[in-house]
């Protein structure tokens, strides 16, 4: 699937049904993070950087955006977007989110002048392409500071009176390589505190945002996995 994105990277923004459908979800995801000026935010599976304008507005020039993606071609589009806008606070790393070692990423971030742990992280329409998504989610959690916020924006079958659009939604996901049955927001529900639920476009877009539990504050039982990530017991 990375190959598909690499091939179509220059056309992604045009073909992604951004304004009729998917922009609504990314806006809810970014807004629900409650970003403050000066914060560092991680965008996992950032693609061409369609989240960057919203993130940039929230963190300002004193903040920073870390974009991680497996596709060099998608990252090249993201770099072009940042350069066009004159955003000097965007760091892009090429990595496979399902196999990344958070400690290795932390080293690369520190070498690039960024902090290892971000204040917030999001993944929009990305985890449902990653198999297994739980590995990518675990990395995302491990790269966010305790108490930081995380948001997953992804897709499921539309519900209620919008259920008739299910074949269309499934076709869009199949073409994009996403598994519409993955429901990766379950990671937020399972591993985060103070989880907020949002949906849009007849339930097709699902958003969950929560806080990474802070082991220095009571309220959960956490352990550190061999790869350095935190997992709830
Ligand atoms: C549907 S696009 C979404 C891009 C962006 N988040 C957005 O909202 O427009 C999915 C992105 O996930 C990336 N991706 C897929 N599998 C990946 C993996 N295992 N590790 C990192 N990135 C991956 C693809 O290269 C692609 O850029």
PDB file of C-alpha atoms and ligand atoms in Angstrom:
ATOM      1  CA  UNK A   1       0.000   0.000   0.000  1.00  0.00           C
ATOM      2  CA  UNK A   2       2.904   2.338   0.665  1.00  0.00           C
ATOM      3  CA  UNK A   3       3.751   1.813  -2.997  1.00  0.00           C
ATOM      4  CA  UNK A   4       0.265   2.988  -4.022  1.00  0.00           C
ATOM      5  CA  UNK A   5       0.670   6.163  -1.972  1.00  0.00           C
ATOM      6  CA  UNK A   6       4.140   6.713  -3.340  1.00  0.00           C
ATOM      7  CA  UNK A   7       2.830   6.408  -6.898  1.00  0.00           C
ATOM      8  CA  UNK A   8      -0.090   8.777  -6.391  1.00  0.00           C
ATOM      9  CA  UNK A   9       1.525  11.181  -3.906  1.00  0.00           C
ATOM     10  CA  UNK A  10       1.360  14.237  -6.227  1.00  0.00           C
ATOM     11  CA  UNK A  11      -2.367  13.570  -6.826  1.00  0.00           C
ATOM     12  CA  UNK A  12      -3.328  12.627  -3.257  1.00  0.00           C
ATOM     13  CA  UNK A  13      -4.777  16.009  -2.263  1.00  0.00           C
ATOM     14  CA  UNK A  14      -6.914  16.101  -5.413  1.00  0.00           C
ATOM     15  CA  UNK A  15      -8.213  12.544  -5.140  1.00  0.00           C
ATOM     16  CA  UNK A  16      -8.804  12.339  -1.388  1.00  0.00           C
ATOM     17  CA  UNK A  17     -12.358  13.811  -1.232  1.00  0.00           C
ATOM     18  CA  UNK A  18     -11.004  16.228   1.354  1.00  0.00           C
ATOM     19  CA  UNK A  19     -13.694  18.894   1.411  1.00  0.00           C
ATOM     20  CA  UNK A  20     -16.848  16.878   0.763  1.00  0.00           C
ATOM     21  CA  UNK A  21     -15.924  14.257   3.359  1.00  0.00           C
ATOM     22  CA  UNK A  22     -12.649  14.025   5.234  1.00  0.00           C
ATOM     23  CA  UNK A  23     -11.800  17.581   6.286  1.00  0.00           C
ATOM     24  CA  UNK A  24     -14.609  17.460   8.887  1.00  0.00           C
ATOM     25  CA  UNK A  25     -12.864  14.617  10.710  1.00  0.00           C
ATOM     26  CA  UNK A  26      -9.401  16.160  10.727  1.00  0.00           C
ATOM     27  CA  UNK A  27     -10.823  19.407  12.058  1.00  0.00           C
ATOM     28  CA  UNK A  28     -12.573  17.601  14.935  1.00  0.00           C
ATOM     29  CA  UNK A  29      -9.395  15.655  15.650  1.00  0.00           C
ATOM     30  CA  UNK A  30      -7.137  18.699  15.741  1.00  0.00           C
ATOM     31  CA  UNK A  31      -9.616  20.891  17.661  1.00  0.00           C
ATOM     32  CA  UNK A  32     -10.166  18.204  20.281  1.00  0.00           C
ATOM     33  CA  UNK A  33      -6.432  18.067  21.035  1.00  0.00           C
ATOM     34  CA  UNK A  34      -6.738  21.550  22.567  1.00  0.00           C
ATOM     35  CA  UNK A  35      -3.252  22.465  21.345  1.00  0.00           C
ATOM     36  CA  UNK A  36      -1.568  25.508  22.827  1.00  0.00           C
ATOM     37  CA  UNK A  37       0.964  27.862  21.274  1.00  0.00           C
ATOM     38  CA  UNK A  38       4.487  26.551  21.535  1.00  0.00           C
ATOM     39  CA  UNK A  39       3.555  22.876  21.781  1.00  0.00           C
ATOM     40  CA  UNK A  40       5.119  20.039  19.788  1.00  0.00           C
ATOM     41  CA  UNK A  41       2.627  17.801  17.976  1.00  0.00           C
ATOM     42  CA  UNK A  42       3.255  14.478  16.243  1.00  0.00           C
ATOM     43  CA  UNK A  43       1.307  13.612  13.078  1.00  0.00           C
ATOM     44  CA  UNK A  44       1.684   9.851  12.487  1.00  0.00           C
ATOM     45  CA  UNK A  45       1.121   8.784   8.875  1.00  0.00           C
ATOM     46  CA  UNK A  46       1.118  12.474   7.994  1.00  0.00           C
ATOM     47  CA  UNK A  47       0.983  11.875   4.234  1.00  0.00           C
ATOM     48  CA  UNK A  48       1.155  15.116   2.271  1.00  0.00           C
ATOM     49  CA  UNK A  49       0.576  17.200   5.406  1.00  0.00           C
ATOM     50  CA  UNK A  50      -3.126  17.983   5.035  1.00  0.00           C
ATOM     51  CA  UNK A  51      -3.284  18.401   8.835  1.00  0.00           C
ATOM     52  CA  UNK A  52      -0.419  20.867   8.912  1.00  0.00           C
ATOM     53  CA  UNK A  53      -2.390  24.113   8.288  1.00  0.00           C
ATOM     54  CA  UNK A  54      -4.699  23.309  11.237  1.00  0.00           C
ATOM     55  CA  UNK A  55      -1.811  22.221  13.455  1.00  0.00           C
ATOM     56  CA  UNK A  56       0.278  25.212  12.479  1.00  0.00           C
ATOM     57  CA  UNK A  57      -2.538  27.614  13.363  1.00  0.00           C
ATOM     58  CA  UNK A  58      -2.819  25.975  16.786  1.00  0.00           C
ATOM     59  CA  UNK A  59       0.850  25.743  17.828  1.00  0.00           C
ATOM     60  CA  UNK A  60       2.133  28.856  16.055  1.00  0.00           C
ATOM     61  CA  UNK A  61       5.693  29.517  14.894  1.00  0.00           C
ATOM     62  CA  UNK A  62       7.012  28.866  18.408  1.00  0.00           C
ATOM     63  CA  UNK A  63       5.583  25.345  18.351  1.00  0.00           C
ATOM     64  CA  UNK A  64       6.523  22.474  16.091  1.00  0.00           C
ATOM     65  CA  UNK A  65       5.103  19.657  13.991  1.00  0.00           C
ATOM     66  CA  UNK A  66       6.678  16.217  13.656  1.00  0.00           C
ATOM     67  CA  UNK A  67       5.448  14.279  10.634  1.00  0.00           C
ATOM     68  CA  UNK A  68       6.188  10.569  10.275  1.00  0.00           C
ATOM     69  CA  UNK A  69       5.303   8.526   7.194  1.00  0.00           C
ATOM     70  CA  UNK A  70       6.593   5.429   5.421  1.00  0.00           C
ATOM     71  CA  UNK A  71       6.420   6.947   1.950  1.00  0.00           C
ATOM     72  CA  UNK A  72       9.274   9.213   0.855  1.00  0.00           C
ATOM     73  CA  UNK A  73       7.051  10.572  -1.937  1.00  0.00           C
ATOM     74  CA  UNK A  74       4.239  11.548   0.465  1.00  0.00           C
ATOM     75  CA  UNK A  75       6.844  13.204   2.711  1.00  0.00           C
ATOM     76  CA  UNK A  76       8.229  15.103  -0.279  1.00  0.00           C
ATOM     77  CA  UNK A  77       4.752  16.584  -0.830  1.00  0.00           C
ATOM     78  CA  UNK A  78       4.541  17.454   2.868  1.00  0.00           C
ATOM     79  CA  UNK A  79       7.953  19.174   2.671  1.00  0.00           C
ATOM     80  CA  UNK A  80       6.812  21.132  -0.382  1.00  0.00           C
ATOM     81  CA  UNK A  81       3.714  22.291   1.515  1.00  0.00           C
ATOM     82  CA  UNK A  82       5.819  23.424   4.483  1.00  0.00           C
ATOM     83  CA  UNK A  83       8.359  25.208   2.279  1.00  0.00           C
ATOM     84  CA  UNK A  84       5.630  26.953   0.247  1.00  0.00           C
ATOM     85  CA  UNK A  85       4.152  28.324   3.480  1.00  0.00           C
ATOM     86  CA  UNK A  86       7.546  29.182   4.967  1.00  0.00           C
ATOM     87  CA  UNK A  87       7.018  26.920   7.985  1.00  0.00           C
ATOM     88  CA  UNK A  88      10.454  26.342   9.476  1.00  0.00           C
ATOM     89  CA  UNK A  89       9.100  24.314  12.411  1.00  0.00           C
ATOM     90  CA  UNK A  90       8.194  21.090  10.560  1.00  0.00           C
ATOM     91  CA  UNK A  91      10.394  17.991  11.020  1.00  0.00           C
ATOM     92  CA  UNK A  92       9.685  15.026   8.760  1.00  0.00           C
ATOM     93  CA  UNK A  93      10.916  11.483   9.387  1.00  0.00           C
ATOM     94  CA  UNK A  94      10.541   8.475   7.138  1.00  0.00           C
ATOM     95  CA  UNK A  95       9.680   5.379   9.175  1.00  0.00           C
ATOM     96  CA  UNK A  96       7.335   2.405   9.166  1.00  0.00           C
ATOM     97  CA  UNK A  97       5.009   3.038  12.097  1.00  0.00           C
ATOM     98  CA  UNK A  98       4.362  -0.677  12.618  1.00  0.00           C
ATOM     99  CA  UNK A  99       8.001  -1.491  13.252  1.00  0.00           C
ATOM    100  CA  UNK A 100       9.378   1.773  14.609  1.00  0.00           C
ATOM    101  CA  UNK A 101      11.348   1.715  17.813  1.00  0.00           C
ATOM    102  CA  UNK A 102      10.261   4.783  19.818  1.00  0.00           C
ATOM    103  CA  UNK A 103      13.763   5.066  21.298  1.00  0.00           C
ATOM    104  CA  UNK A 104      15.327   5.169  17.811  1.00  0.00           C
ATOM    105  CA  UNK A 105      12.774   7.782  16.695  1.00  0.00           C
ATOM    106  CA  UNK A 106      13.482   9.727  19.884  1.00  0.00           C
ATOM    107  CA  UNK A 107      17.188   9.750  19.013  1.00  0.00           C
ATOM    108  CA  UNK A 108      16.443  10.962  15.469  1.00  0.00           C
ATOM    109  CA  UNK A 109      14.149  13.682  16.801  1.00  0.00           C
ATOM    110  CA  UNK A 110      16.705  14.888  19.307  1.00  0.00           C
ATOM    111  CA  UNK A 111      19.364  14.919  16.574  1.00  0.00           C
ATOM    112  CA  UNK A 112      16.993  17.141  14.540  1.00  0.00           C
ATOM    113  CA  UNK A 113      16.654  19.550  17.504  1.00  0.00           C
ATOM    114  CA  UNK A 114      13.186  18.347  18.580  1.00  0.00           C
ATOM    115  CA  UNK A 115      12.038  16.843  21.848  1.00  0.00           C
ATOM    116  CA  UNK A 116      11.712  13.059  21.997  1.00  0.00           C
ATOM    117  CA  UNK A 117       8.217  13.220  23.465  1.00  0.00           C
ATOM    118  CA  UNK A 118       5.521  15.381  21.880  1.00  0.00           C
ATOM    119  CA  UNK A 119       2.831  17.246  23.819  1.00  0.00           C
ATOM    120  CA  UNK A 120       0.168  15.753  21.575  1.00  0.00           C
ATOM    121  CA  UNK A 121      -0.193  13.286  18.716  1.00  0.00           C
ATOM    122  CA  UNK A 122      -2.734  12.447  16.076  1.00  0.00           C
ATOM    123  CA  UNK A 123      -3.250   9.968  13.262  1.00  0.00           C
ATOM    124  CA  UNK A 124      -5.846  10.819  10.630  1.00  0.00           C
ATOM    125  CA  UNK A 125      -7.041   8.138   8.204  1.00  0.00           C
ATOM    126  CA  UNK A 126      -3.735   6.391   8.717  1.00  0.00           C
ATOM    127  CA  UNK A 127      -3.903   3.680  11.404  1.00  0.00           C
ATOM    128  CA  UNK A 128      -6.540   1.715   9.436  1.00  0.00           C
ATOM    129  CA  UNK A 129      -3.900   1.234   6.710  1.00  0.00           C
ATOM    130  CA  UNK A 130      -1.295  -0.036   9.135  1.00  0.00           C
ATOM    131  CA  UNK A 131      -1.144  -3.736   9.979  1.00  0.00           C
ATOM    132  CA  UNK A 132      -1.127  -4.352  12.836  1.00  0.00           C
ATOM    133  CA  UNK A 133      -2.449  -0.936  13.814  1.00  0.00           C
ATOM    134  CA  UNK A 134      -1.857  -1.669  17.499  1.00  0.00           C
ATOM    135  CA  UNK A 135       1.905  -1.597  16.918  1.00  0.00           C
ATOM    136  CA  UNK A 136       1.650   1.833  15.308  1.00  0.00           C
ATOM    137  CA  UNK A 137      -0.669   3.015  18.092  1.00  0.00           C
ATOM    138  CA  UNK A 138       1.780   1.779  20.713  1.00  0.00           C
ATOM    139  CA  UNK A 139       4.575   3.764  19.036  1.00  0.00           C
ATOM    140  CA  UNK A 140       2.357   6.865  18.907  1.00  0.00           C
ATOM    141  CA  UNK A 141       1.614   6.496  22.607  1.00  0.00           C
ATOM    142  CA  UNK A 142       5.293   5.966  23.380  1.00  0.00           C
ATOM    143  CA  UNK A 143       6.240   9.192  21.582  1.00  0.00           C
ATOM    144  CA  UNK A 144       3.745  11.325  23.555  1.00  0.00           C
ATOM    145  CA  UNK A 145       4.572  12.705  26.994  1.00  0.00           C
ATOM    146  CA  UNK A 146       2.616  11.455  30.019  1.00  0.00           C
ATOM    147  CA  UNK A 147      -0.464  13.654  30.287  1.00  0.00           C
ATOM    148  CA  UNK A 148      -0.222  14.593  26.586  1.00  0.00           C
ATOM    149  CA  UNK A 149      -3.267  14.243  24.343  1.00  0.00           C
ATOM    150  CA  UNK A 150      -3.759  11.769  21.509  1.00  0.00           C
ATOM    151  CA  UNK A 151      -6.388  11.720  18.801  1.00  0.00           C
ATOM    152  CA  UNK A 152      -7.265   8.992  16.288  1.00  0.00           C
ATOM    153  CA  UNK A 153      -9.465   9.933  13.343  1.00  0.00           C
ATOM    154  CA  UNK A 154     -10.547   7.015  11.184  1.00  0.00           C
ATOM    155  CA  UNK A 155     -13.388   5.388   9.286  1.00  0.00           C
ATOM    156  CA  UNK A 156     -16.192   2.888   9.756  1.00  0.00           C
ATOM    157  CA  UNK A 157     -19.402   2.040   7.920  1.00  0.00           C
ATOM    158  CA  UNK A 158     -21.898   4.925   8.021  1.00  0.00           C
ATOM    159  CA  UNK A 159     -24.804   4.393  10.398  1.00  0.00           C
ATOM    160  CA  UNK A 160     -28.534   5.183  10.713  1.00  0.00           C
ATOM    161  CA  UNK A 161     -30.091   6.853   7.702  1.00  0.00           C
ATOM    162  CA  UNK A 162     -26.629   7.172   6.178  1.00  0.00           C
ATOM    163  CA  UNK A 163     -26.155   3.375   6.126  1.00  0.00           C
ATOM    164  CA  UNK A 164     -27.249   3.405   2.482  1.00  0.00           C
ATOM    165  CA  UNK A 165     -23.894   5.051   1.709  1.00  0.00           C
ATOM    166  CA  UNK A 166     -22.000   2.028   3.051  1.00  0.00           C
ATOM    167  CA  UNK A 167     -21.005   0.648  -0.389  1.00  0.00           C
ATOM    168  CA  UNK A 168     -19.572   4.040  -1.336  1.00  0.00           C
ATOM    169  CA  UNK A 169     -17.662   4.343   1.948  1.00  0.00           C
ATOM    170  CA  UNK A 170     -16.300   0.808   1.566  1.00  0.00           C
ATOM    171  CA  UNK A 171     -15.229   1.487  -1.998  1.00  0.00           C
ATOM    172  CA  UNK A 172     -13.371   4.647  -0.918  1.00  0.00           C
ATOM    173  CA  UNK A 173     -11.591   2.707   1.837  1.00  0.00           C
ATOM    174  CA  UNK A 174     -10.716  -0.187  -0.459  1.00  0.00           C
ATOM    175  CA  UNK A 175      -9.282   2.197  -3.049  1.00  0.00           C
ATOM    176  CA  UNK A 176      -7.266   3.936  -0.328  1.00  0.00           C
ATOM    177  CA  UNK A 177      -6.069   0.628   1.141  1.00  0.00           C
ATOM    178  CA  UNK A 178      -7.801   1.166   4.493  1.00  0.00           C
ATOM    179  CA  UNK A 179      -9.450  -1.604   6.494  1.00  0.00           C
ATOM    180  CA  UNK A 180     -12.853  -0.114   7.351  1.00  0.00           C
ATOM    181  CA  UNK A 181     -13.345  -2.789  10.006  1.00  0.00           C
ATOM    182  CA  UNK A 182     -10.101  -1.986  11.880  1.00  0.00           C
ATOM    183  CA  UNK A 183     -11.634   0.665  14.222  1.00  0.00           C
ATOM    184  CA  UNK A 184      -8.214   1.767  15.512  1.00  0.00           C
ATOM    185  CA  UNK A 185      -9.718   4.415  17.815  1.00  0.00           C
ATOM    186  CA  UNK A 186     -10.147   1.489  20.230  1.00  0.00           C
ATOM    187  CA  UNK A 187      -6.523   2.170  21.160  1.00  0.00           C
ATOM    188  CA  UNK A 188      -7.520   5.553  22.584  1.00  0.00           C
ATOM    189  CA  UNK A 189     -10.541   4.054  24.337  1.00  0.00           C
ATOM    190  CA  UNK A 190      -8.437   1.341  25.910  1.00  0.00           C
ATOM    191  CA  UNK A 191      -5.226   3.158  26.791  1.00  0.00           C
ATOM    192  CA  UNK A 192      -6.148   6.800  27.434  1.00  0.00           C
ATOM    193  CA  UNK A 193      -7.871   8.762  30.171  1.00  0.00           C
ATOM    194  CA  UNK A 194     -10.614  11.368  29.704  1.00  0.00           C
ATOM    195  CA  UNK A 195     -11.661  10.004  26.312  1.00  0.00           C
ATOM    196  CA  UNK A 196     -13.918  12.213  24.180  1.00  0.00           C
ATOM    197  CA  UNK A 197     -15.962  10.727  21.310  1.00  0.00           C
ATOM    198  CA  UNK A 198     -16.925  12.575  18.135  1.00  0.00           C
ATOM    199  CA  UNK A 199     -18.274  11.489  14.780  1.00  0.00           C
ATOM    200  CA  UNK A 200     -19.124  13.118  11.470  1.00  0.00           C
ATOM    201  CA  UNK A 201     -20.474  12.314   8.007  1.00  0.00           C
ATOM    202  CA  UNK A 202     -23.197   9.934   9.149  1.00  0.00           C
ATOM    203  CA  UNK A 203     -20.887   8.094  11.517  1.00  0.00           C
ATOM    204  CA  UNK A 204     -18.395   7.280   8.736  1.00  0.00           C
ATOM    205  CA  UNK A 205     -15.755   9.404  10.484  1.00  0.00           C
ATOM    206  CA  UNK A 206     -14.955   8.429  14.052  1.00  0.00           C
ATOM    207  CA  UNK A 207     -12.768  10.505  16.338  1.00  0.00           C
ATOM    208  CA  UNK A 208     -11.484   9.604  19.784  1.00  0.00           C
ATOM    209  CA  UNK A 209      -9.269  11.892  21.787  1.00  0.00           C
ATOM    210  CA  UNK A 210      -7.809  11.212  25.210  1.00  0.00           C
ATOM    211  CA  UNK A 211      -4.819  11.789  27.459  1.00  0.00           C
ATOM    212  CA  UNK A 212      -1.852   9.533  27.906  1.00  0.00           C
ATOM    213  CA  UNK A 213      -2.071   8.423  31.532  1.00  0.00           C
ATOM    214  CA  UNK A 214       0.571   9.964  33.723  1.00  0.00           C
ATOM    215  CA  UNK A 215       2.206   7.266  35.863  1.00  0.00           C
ATOM    216  CA  UNK A 216       3.118   9.953  38.419  1.00  0.00           C
ATOM    217  CA  UNK A 217      -0.622  10.433  38.951  1.00  0.00           C
ATOM    218  CA  UNK A 218      -2.720   7.542  40.292  1.00  0.00           C
ATOM    219  CA  UNK A 219      -5.541   6.077  38.205  1.00  0.00           C
ATOM    220  CA  UNK A 220      -4.115   3.262  36.109  1.00  0.00           C
ATOM    221  CA  UNK A 221      -1.774   0.320  36.175  1.00  0.00           C
ATOM    222  CA  UNK A 222       1.051   0.748  33.646  1.00  0.00           C
ATOM    223  CA  UNK A 223       4.156  -1.121  32.741  1.00  0.00           C
ATOM    224  CA  UNK A 224       7.018  -0.491  30.324  1.00  0.00           C
ATOM    225  CA  UNK A 225       7.250  -2.975  27.438  1.00  0.00           C
ATOM    226  CA  UNK A 226      10.667  -4.244  26.230  1.00  0.00           C
ATOM    227  CA  UNK A 227      10.586  -1.763  23.336  1.00  0.00           C
ATOM    228  CA  UNK A 228      10.260   1.165  25.741  1.00  0.00           C
ATOM    229  CA  UNK A 229       6.551   1.874  25.148  1.00  0.00           C
ATOM    230  CA  UNK A 230       4.041   2.102  27.979  1.00  0.00           C
ATOM    231  CA  UNK A 231       1.193  -0.378  28.058  1.00  0.00           C
ATOM    232  CA  UNK A 232      -1.771  -0.604  30.393  1.00  0.00           C
ATOM    233  CA  UNK A 233      -1.870  -3.923  32.309  1.00  0.00           C
TER     234      UNK A 233
HETATM  235  C1  LIG B   1      -4.793   7.778   3.639  1.00  0.00           C
HETATM  236  S1  LIG B   1      -3.221   8.477   3.856  1.00  0.00           S
HETATM  237  C2  LIG B   1      -3.576   9.666   5.152  1.00  0.00           C
HETATM  238  C3  LIG B   1      -2.560  10.767   5.174  1.00  0.00           C
HETATM  239  C4  LIG B   1      -2.859  11.901   6.152  1.00  0.00           C
HETATM  240  N1  LIG B   1      -2.824  11.456   7.530  1.00  0.00           N
HETATM  241  C5  LIG B   1      -4.165  12.562   5.848  1.00  0.00           C
HETATM  242  O1  LIG B   1      -4.996  12.691   6.748  1.00  0.00           O
HETATM  243  O2  LIG B   1      -4.352  13.011   4.715  1.00  0.00           O
HETATM  244  C6  LIG B   1      -2.341   7.225   4.756  1.00  0.00           C
HETATM  245  C7  LIG B   1      -0.861   7.512   4.948  1.00  0.00           C
HETATM  246  O3  LIG B   1      -0.324   6.497   5.803  1.00  0.00           O
HETATM  247  C8  LIG B   1       0.974   6.156   5.325  1.00  0.00           C
HETATM  248  N2  LIG B   1       1.294   4.807   5.813  1.00  0.00           N
HETATM  249  C9  LIG B   1       0.693   3.645   5.488  1.00  0.00           C
HETATM  250  N3  LIG B   1       1.250   2.629   6.163  1.00  0.00           N
HETATM  251  C10 LIG B   1       2.229   3.181   6.936  1.00  0.00           C
HETATM  252  C11 LIG B   1       3.143   2.651   7.877  1.00  0.00           C
HETATM  253  N4  LIG B   1       3.189   1.341   8.164  1.00  0.00           N
HETATM  254  N5  LIG B   1       3.995   3.501   8.508  1.00  0.00           N
HETATM  255  C12 LIG B   1       3.963   4.830   8.236  1.00  0.00           C
HETATM  256  N6  LIG B   1       3.118   5.377   7.353  1.00  0.00           N
HETATM  257  C13 LIG B   1       2.255   4.566   6.710  1.00  0.00           C
HETATM  258  C14 LIG B   1       0.853   6.237   3.818  1.00  0.00           C
HETATM  259  O4  LIG B   1       2.123   6.390   3.206  1.00  0.00           O
HETATM  260  C15 LIG B   1      -0.041   7.466   3.674  1.00  0.00           C
HETATM  261  O5  LIG B   1       0.720   8.645   3.574  1.00  0.00           O
END
